[in-house]
């Protein structure tokens, strides 16, 4: 199972992302920030590290903050991350062929 970040880490990541924008375009900025923290909290650390990156993350991809757009980006990055993990998993070794049974032949 892939672990997610803690609520404190999610809050720090949300603060970092929000810091790249001049304002929060929501009627209730505190509620938007709380929603962003909750959204971030369901993803693994590797996805959040990409999300907060100013060159590759949310600030580079989304001009106007929107929770649905952020979630869509995070889901895509999470899919990529999980595929990468599966590619690097050790492959199970095949069992050797059983000896031939002359009676069965």
CSV table of N, CA and C in Angstrom, one decimal:
chain,number,residue,atom,x,y,z
A,1,UNK,N,0.8,-1.2,0.0
A,1,UNK,CA,0.0,0.0,0.0
A,1,UNK,C,0.9,1.2,0.0
A,2,UNK,N,0.5,2.2,-0.7
A,2,UNK,CA,1.2,3.5,-0.8
A,2,UNK,C,0.7,4.4,0.2
A,3,UNK,N,1.6,5.0,1.0
A,3,UNK,CA,1.2,5.9,2.1
A,3,UNK,C,1.0,7.3,1.6
A,4,UNK,N,0.2,8.0,2.3
A,4,UNK,CA,-0.1,9.4,1.9
A,4,UNK,C,0.6,10.3,2.9
A,5,UNK,N,0.5,11.6,2.7
A,5,UNK,CA,1.1,12.6,3.5
A,5,UNK,C,0.3,12.8,4.7
A,6,UNK,N,0.9,13.4,5.8
A,6,UNK,CA,0.1,13.7,7.0
A,6,UNK,C,-0.7,15.0,6.8
A,7,UNK,N,-1.6,15.3,7.6
A,7,UNK,CA,-2.4,16.5,7.5
A,7,UNK,C,-1.5,17.8,7.6
A,8,UNK,N,-0.4,17.7,8.5
A,8,UNK,CA,0.5,18.8,8.6
A,8,UNK,C,1.3,19.0,7.3
A,9,UNK,N,1.7,17.9,6.7
A,9,UNK,CA,2.4,18.0,5.4
A,9,UNK,C,1.5,18.5,4.3
A,10,UNK,N,0.3,18.1,4.3
A,10,UNK,CA,-0.7,18.6,3.4
A,10,UNK,C,-0.9,20.1,3.5
A,11,UNK,N,-1.0,20.6,4.8
A,11,UNK,CA,-1.2,22.0,5.0
A,11,UNK,C,0.0,22.8,4.6
A,12,UNK,N,1.2,22.3,4.8
A,12,UNK,CA,2.4,22.9,4.4
A,12,UNK,C,2.5,23.0,2.9
A,13,UNK,N,2.1,21.9,2.2
A,13,UNK,CA,2.1,21.9,0.7
A,13,UNK,C,1.1,22.9,0.2
A,14,UNK,N,-0.1,22.9,0.8
A,14,UNK,CA,-1.1,23.8,0.3
A,14,UNK,C,-0.6,25.3,0.5
A,15,UNK,N,0.0,25.6,1.6
A,15,UNK,CA,0.5,26.9,1.9
A,15,UNK,C,1.5,27.3,0.8
A,16,UNK,N,2.4,26.3,0.4
A,16,UNK,CA,3.4,26.6,-0.6
A,16,UNK,C,2.8,26.8,-1.9
A,17,UNK,N,1.8,26.0,-2.3
A,17,UNK,CA,1.1,26.2,-3.6
A,17,UNK,C,0.4,27.5,-3.6
A,18,UNK,N,-0.3,27.8,-2.6
A,18,UNK,CA,-1.1,29.1,-2.5
A,18,UNK,C,-0.2,30.3,-2.5
A,19,UNK,N,1.1,30.1,-2.0
A,19,UNK,CA,2.0,31.2,-2.0
A,19,UNK,C,2.5,31.7,-3.4
A,20,UNK,N,2.3,30.8,-4.4
A,20,UNK,CA,2.7,31.2,-5.8
A,20,UNK,C,1.6,32.0,-6.5
A,21,UNK,N,0.4,32.2,-5.9
A,21,UNK,CA,-0.7,32.9,-6.5
A,21,UNK,C,-0.9,34.2,-5.8
A,22,UNK,N,-1.3,35.3,-6.5
A,22,UNK,CA,-1.5,36.6,-5.8
A,22,UNK,C,-2.8,36.6,-4.9
A,23,UNK,N,-3.8,35.8,-5.2
A,23,UNK,CA,-5.0,35.7,-4.4
A,23,UNK,C,-5.7,34.3,-4.7
A,24,UNK,N,-6.5,34.0,-3.7
A,24,UNK,CA,-7.3,32.8,-3.9
A,24,UNK,C,-8.7,33.2,-4.5
A,25,UNK,N,-9.0,32.7,-5.7
A,25,UNK,CA,-10.2,33.1,-6.4
A,25,UNK,C,-11.4,32.3,-5.9
A,26,UNK,N,-11.7,32.5,-4.7
A,26,UNK,CA,-12.9,31.8,-4.1
A,26,UNK,C,-13.7,32.8,-3.2
A,27,UNK,N,-15.0,32.6,-3.1
A,27,UNK,CA,-15.8,33.4,-2.2
A,27,UNK,C,-15.4,33.3,-0.8
A,28,UNK,N,-14.8,32.1,-0.4
A,28,UNK,CA,-14.4,31.8,0.9
A,28,UNK,C,-13.0,31.3,0.9
A,29,UNK,N,-11.9,32.1,0.9
A,29,UNK,CA,-10.6,31.6,0.7
A,29,UNK,C,-10.2,30.6,1.8
A,30,UNK,N,-10.6,30.7,3.0
A,30,UNK,CA,-10.3,29.7,4.0
A,30,UNK,C,-10.9,28.4,3.7
A,31,UNK,N,-12.1,28.3,3.2
A,31,UNK,CA,-12.7,27.1,2.8
A,31,UNK,C,-12.0,26.5,1.6
A,32,UNK,N,-11.6,27.3,0.7
A,32,UNK,CA,-10.8,26.8,-0.5
A,32,UNK,C,-9.5,26.2,0.0
A,33,UNK,N,-8.8,26.9,0.9
A,33,UNK,CA,-7.5,26.4,1.4
A,33,UNK,C,-7.7,25.0,2.2
A,34,UNK,N,-8.8,25.0,2.9
A,34,UNK,CA,-9.1,23.7,3.7
A,34,UNK,C,-9.4,22.6,2.7
A,35,UNK,N,-10.1,22.9,1.6
A,35,UNK,CA,-10.4,21.9,0.5
A,35,UNK,C,-9.1,21.5,-0.1
A,36,UNK,N,-8.2,22.4,-0.4
A,36,UNK,CA,-6.9,22.0,-1.0
A,36,UNK,C,-6.1,21.1,-0.1
A,37,UNK,N,-6.1,21.4,1.2
A,37,UNK,CA,-5.4,20.6,2.2
A,37,UNK,C,-6.0,19.2,2.2
A,38,UNK,N,-7.3,19.1,2.2
A,38,UNK,CA,-7.9,17.7,2.2
A,38,UNK,C,-7.6,17.0,0.9
A,39,UNK,N,-7.6,17.7,-0.2
A,39,UNK,CA,-7.3,17.1,-1.5
A,39,UNK,C,-5.9,16.6,-1.5
A,40,UNK,N,-5.0,17.4,-1.1
A,40,UNK,CA,-3.5,17.0,-1.1
A,40,UNK,C,-3.3,15.8,-0.2
A,41,UNK,N,-4.0,15.7,0.9
A,41,UNK,CA,-3.8,14.7,1.9
A,41,UNK,C,-4.0,13.3,1.5
A,42,UNK,N,-4.6,13.1,0.3
A,42,UNK,CA,-4.9,11.7,-0.1
A,42,UNK,C,-3.9,11.2,-1.1
A,43,UNK,N,-2.8,12.0,-1.3
A,43,UNK,CA,-1.8,11.6,-2.3
A,43,UNK,C,-0.5,11.2,-1.6
A,44,UNK,N,0.4,10.4,-2.3
A,44,UNK,CA,1.7,10.1,-1.7
A,44,UNK,C,2.7,11.2,-1.8
A,45,UNK,N,3.7,11.2,-0.9
A,45,UNK,CA,4.7,12.3,-0.9
A,45,UNK,C,5.3,12.6,-2.3
A,46,UNK,N,5.5,11.6,-3.1
A,46,UNK,CA,6.2,11.9,-4.4
A,46,UNK,C,5.3,12.7,-5.3
A,47,UNK,N,4.0,12.5,-5.2
A,47,UNK,CA,3.0,13.3,-6.0
A,47,UNK,C,3.0,14.7,-5.5
A,48,UNK,N,3.0,14.9,-4.2
A,48,UNK,CA,2.9,16.2,-3.5
A,48,UNK,C,4.2,17.0,-3.8
A,49,UNK,N,5.4,16.3,-3.9
A,49,UNK,CA,6.6,16.9,-4.2
A,49,UNK,C,6.5,17.5,-5.6
A,50,UNK,N,5.9,16.8,-6.5
A,50,UNK,CA,5.7,17.4,-7.9
A,50,UNK,C,4.7,18.5,-7.9
A,51,UNK,N,3.7,18.4,-7.1
A,51,UNK,CA,2.6,19.4,-7.1
A,51,UNK,C,3.1,20.8,-6.6
A,52,UNK,N,4.0,20.8,-5.7
A,52,UNK,CA,4.5,22.1,-5.1
A,52,UNK,C,5.7,22.7,-5.9
A,53,UNK,N,6.2,21.9,-6.9
A,53,UNK,CA,7.3,22.4,-7.7
A,53,UNK,C,6.8,23.6,-8.6
A,54,UNK,N,7.5,24.7,-8.5
A,54,UNK,CA,7.0,25.9,-9.3
A,54,UNK,C,7.3,25.7,-10.8
A,55,UNK,N,8.2,24.8,-11.2
A,55,UNK,CA,8.4,24.6,-12.6
A,55,UNK,C,7.6,23.4,-13.3
A,56,UNK,N,7.4,22.4,-12.5
A,56,UNK,CA,6.7,21.2,-13.0
A,56,UNK,C,5.3,21.0,-12.3
A,57,UNK,N,5.0,21.7,-11.3
A,57,UNK,CA,3.8,21.4,-10.5
A,57,UNK,C,2.6,22.2,-10.8
A,58,UNK,N,1.7,22.4,-9.8
A,58,UNK,CA,0.5,23.1,-9.9
A,58,UNK,C,0.7,24.5,-10.4
A,59,UNK,N,1.7,25.3,-9.8
A,59,UNK,CA,1.9,26.7,-10.3
A,59,UNK,C,2.2,26.8,-11.8
A,60,UNK,N,2.9,25.8,-12.3
A,60,UNK,CA,3.2,25.8,-13.7
A,60,UNK,C,2.1,25.4,-14.6
A,61,UNK,N,1.1,24.6,-14.1
A,61,UNK,CA,0.1,24.1,-14.9
A,61,UNK,C,-1.3,24.8,-14.8
A,62,UNK,N,-1.5,25.4,-13.7
A,62,UNK,CA,-2.9,26.0,-13.5
A,62,UNK,C,-2.7,27.5,-13.3
A,63,UNK,N,-3.3,28.3,-14.2
A,63,UNK,CA,-3.2,29.7,-14.1
A,63,UNK,C,-4.1,30.3,-13.0
A,64,UNK,N,-5.4,29.8,-13.0
A,64,UNK,CA,-6.4,30.2,-12.0
A,64,UNK,C,-6.7,29.0,-11.2
A,65,UNK,N,-6.5,29.1,-9.9
A,65,UNK,CA,-6.8,28.0,-9.0
A,65,UNK,C,-8.2,27.5,-9.0
A,66,UNK,N,-8.3,26.2,-9.1
A,66,UNK,CA,-9.6,25.5,-9.1
A,66,UNK,C,-9.4,24.1,-8.6
A,67,UNK,N,-10.1,23.7,-7.5
A,67,UNK,CA,-9.9,22.4,-6.9
A,67,UNK,C,-10.1,21.2,-7.9
A,68,UNK,N,-11.0,21.3,-8.8
A,68,UNK,CA,-11.2,20.2,-9.7
A,68,UNK,C,-10.0,20.1,-10.7
A,69,UNK,N,-9.5,21.2,-11.1
A,69,UNK,CA,-8.3,21.1,-12.0
A,69,UNK,C,-7.1,20.6,-11.2
A,70,UNK,N,-6.9,21.0,-10.0
A,70,UNK,CA,-5.8,20.5,-9.2
A,70,UNK,C,-6.0,19.0,-9.0
A,71,UNK,N,-7.2,18.6,-8.7
A,71,UNK,CA,-7.4,17.1,-8.5
A,71,UNK,C,-7.1,16.4,-9.7
A,72,UNK,N,-7.5,16.9,-10.9
A,72,UNK,CA,-7.2,16.2,-12.1
A,72,UNK,C,-5.7,16.0,-12.4
A,73,UNK,N,-5.0,17.1,-12.1
A,73,UNK,CA,-3.5,17.0,-12.3
A,73,UNK,C,-2.9,16.0,-11.3
A,74,UNK,N,-3.3,16.1,-10.0
A,74,UNK,CA,-2.8,15.2,-9.0
A,74,UNK,C,-3.1,13.7,-9.4
A,75,UNK,N,-4.3,13.5,-9.9
A,75,UNK,CA,-4.7,12.1,-10.2
A,75,UNK,C,-3.8,11.6,-11.4
A,76,UNK,N,-3.5,12.5,-12.3
A,76,UNK,CA,-2.6,12.1,-13.4
A,76,UNK,C,-1.2,11.8,-12.9
A,77,UNK,N,-0.7,12.6,-12.1
A,77,UNK,CA,0.6,12.4,-11.5
A,77,UNK,C,0.7,11.1,-10.7
A,78,UNK,N,-0.4,10.9,-10.0
A,78,UNK,CA,-0.5,9.7,-9.1
A,78,UNK,C,-0.5,8.4,-10.0
A,79,UNK,N,-1.2,8.5,-11.1
A,79,UNK,CA,-1.2,7.3,-12.0
A,79,UNK,C,0.2,7.1,-12.6
A,80,UNK,N,0.9,8.1,-13.0
A,80,UNK,CA,2.2,8.0,-13.5
A,80,UNK,C,3.1,7.4,-12.4
A,81,UNK,N,3.0,7.9,-11.2
A,81,UNK,CA,3.8,7.4,-10.1
A,81,UNK,C,3.6,5.9,-9.8
A,82,UNK,N,2.3,5.5,-9.8
A,82,UNK,CA,2.0,4.1,-9.6
A,82,UNK,C,2.5,3.2,-10.7
A,83,UNK,N,2.4,3.7,-11.9
A,83,UNK,CA,2.9,2.9,-13.1
A,83,UNK,C,4.4,2.7,-12.9
A,84,UNK,N,5.1,3.8,-12.5
A,84,UNK,CA,6.5,3.8,-12.3
A,84,UNK,C,6.9,2.7,-11.2
A,85,UNK,N,6.2,2.7,-10.2
A,85,UNK,CA,6.4,1.8,-9.1
A,85,UNK,C,6.3,0.3,-9.6
A,86,UNK,N,5.2,0.1,-10.4
A,86,UNK,CA,5.0,-1.3,-10.9
A,86,UNK,C,6.1,-1.7,-11.9
A,87,UNK,N,6.6,-0.7,-12.7
A,87,UNK,CA,7.7,-1.1,-13.6
A,87,UNK,C,8.9,-1.5,-12.8
A,88,UNK,N,9.1,-1.0,-11.7
A,88,UNK,CA,10.3,-1.2,-10.9
A,88,UNK,C,10.2,-2.3,-9.9
A,89,UNK,N,9.0,-2.9,-9.8
A,89,UNK,CA,8.8,-4.0,-8.9
A,89,UNK,C,9.6,-5.2,-9.3
A,90,UNK,N,10.1,-6.0,-8.4
A,90,UNK,CA,10.8,-7.2,-8.8
A,90,UNK,C,9.8,-8.2,-9.5
A,91,UNK,N,10.2,-8.8,-10.6
A,91,UNK,CA,9.3,-9.7,-11.2
A,91,UNK,C,9.4,-11.1,-10.5
A,92,UNK,N,8.3,-11.7,-10.3
A,92,UNK,CA,8.3,-13.0,-9.6
A,92,UNK,C,9.0,-14.0,-10.5
A,93,UNK,N,9.8,-14.9,-9.9
A,93,UNK,CA,10.5,-15.9,-10.6
A,93,UNK,C,9.5,-17.0,-11.0
A,94,UNK,N,9.7,-17.5,-12.2
A,94,UNK,CA,8.8,-18.6,-12.6
A,94,UNK,C,9.3,-19.9,-11.9
A,95,UNK,N,8.4,-20.7,-11.6
A,95,UNK,CA,8.7,-22.0,-11.0
A,95,UNK,C,9.3,-22.9,-12.1
A,96,UNK,N,10.3,-23.7,-11.7
A,96,UNK,CA,10.9,-24.6,-12.7
A,96,UNK,C,9.8,-25.7,-13.1
A,97,UNK,N,10.0,-26.1,-14.4
A,97,UNK,CA,9.1,-27.2,-14.9
A,97,UNK,C,9.3,-28.4,-14.0
A,98,UNK,N,8.1,-29.1,-13.7
A,98,UNK,CA,8.3,-30.3,-12.9
A,98,UNK,C,8.9,-31.4,-13.8
A,99,UNK,N,9.5,-32.3,-13.1
A,99,UNK,CA,10.1,-33.5,-13.8
A,99,UNK,C,9.1,-34.2,-14.5
A,100,UNK,N,9.4,-34.7,-15.7
A,100,UNK,CA,8.4,-35.5,-16.5
A,100,UNK,C,8.2,-36.8,-15.8
A,101,UNK,N,6.9,-37.2,-15.7
A,101,UNK,CA,6.5,-38.5,-15.1
A,101,UNK,C,6.4,-39.5,-16.2
A,102,UNK,N,7.2,-40.6,-16.3
A,102,UNK,CA,7.1,-41.6,-17.4
A,102,UNK,C,5.8,-42.2,-17.4
A,103,UNK,N,5.2,-42.4,-16.2
A,103,UNK,CA,3.9,-43.1,-16.2
A,103,UNK,C,2.8,-42.2,-16.9
A,104,UNK,N,2.9,-40.9,-16.7
A,104,UNK,CA,1.9,-40.0,-17.3
A,104,UNK,C,2.1,-39.9,-18.8
A,105,UNK,N,3.3,-40.2,-19.3
A,105,UNK,CA,3.6,-40.1,-20.7
A,105,UNK,C,3.1,-41.3,-21.3
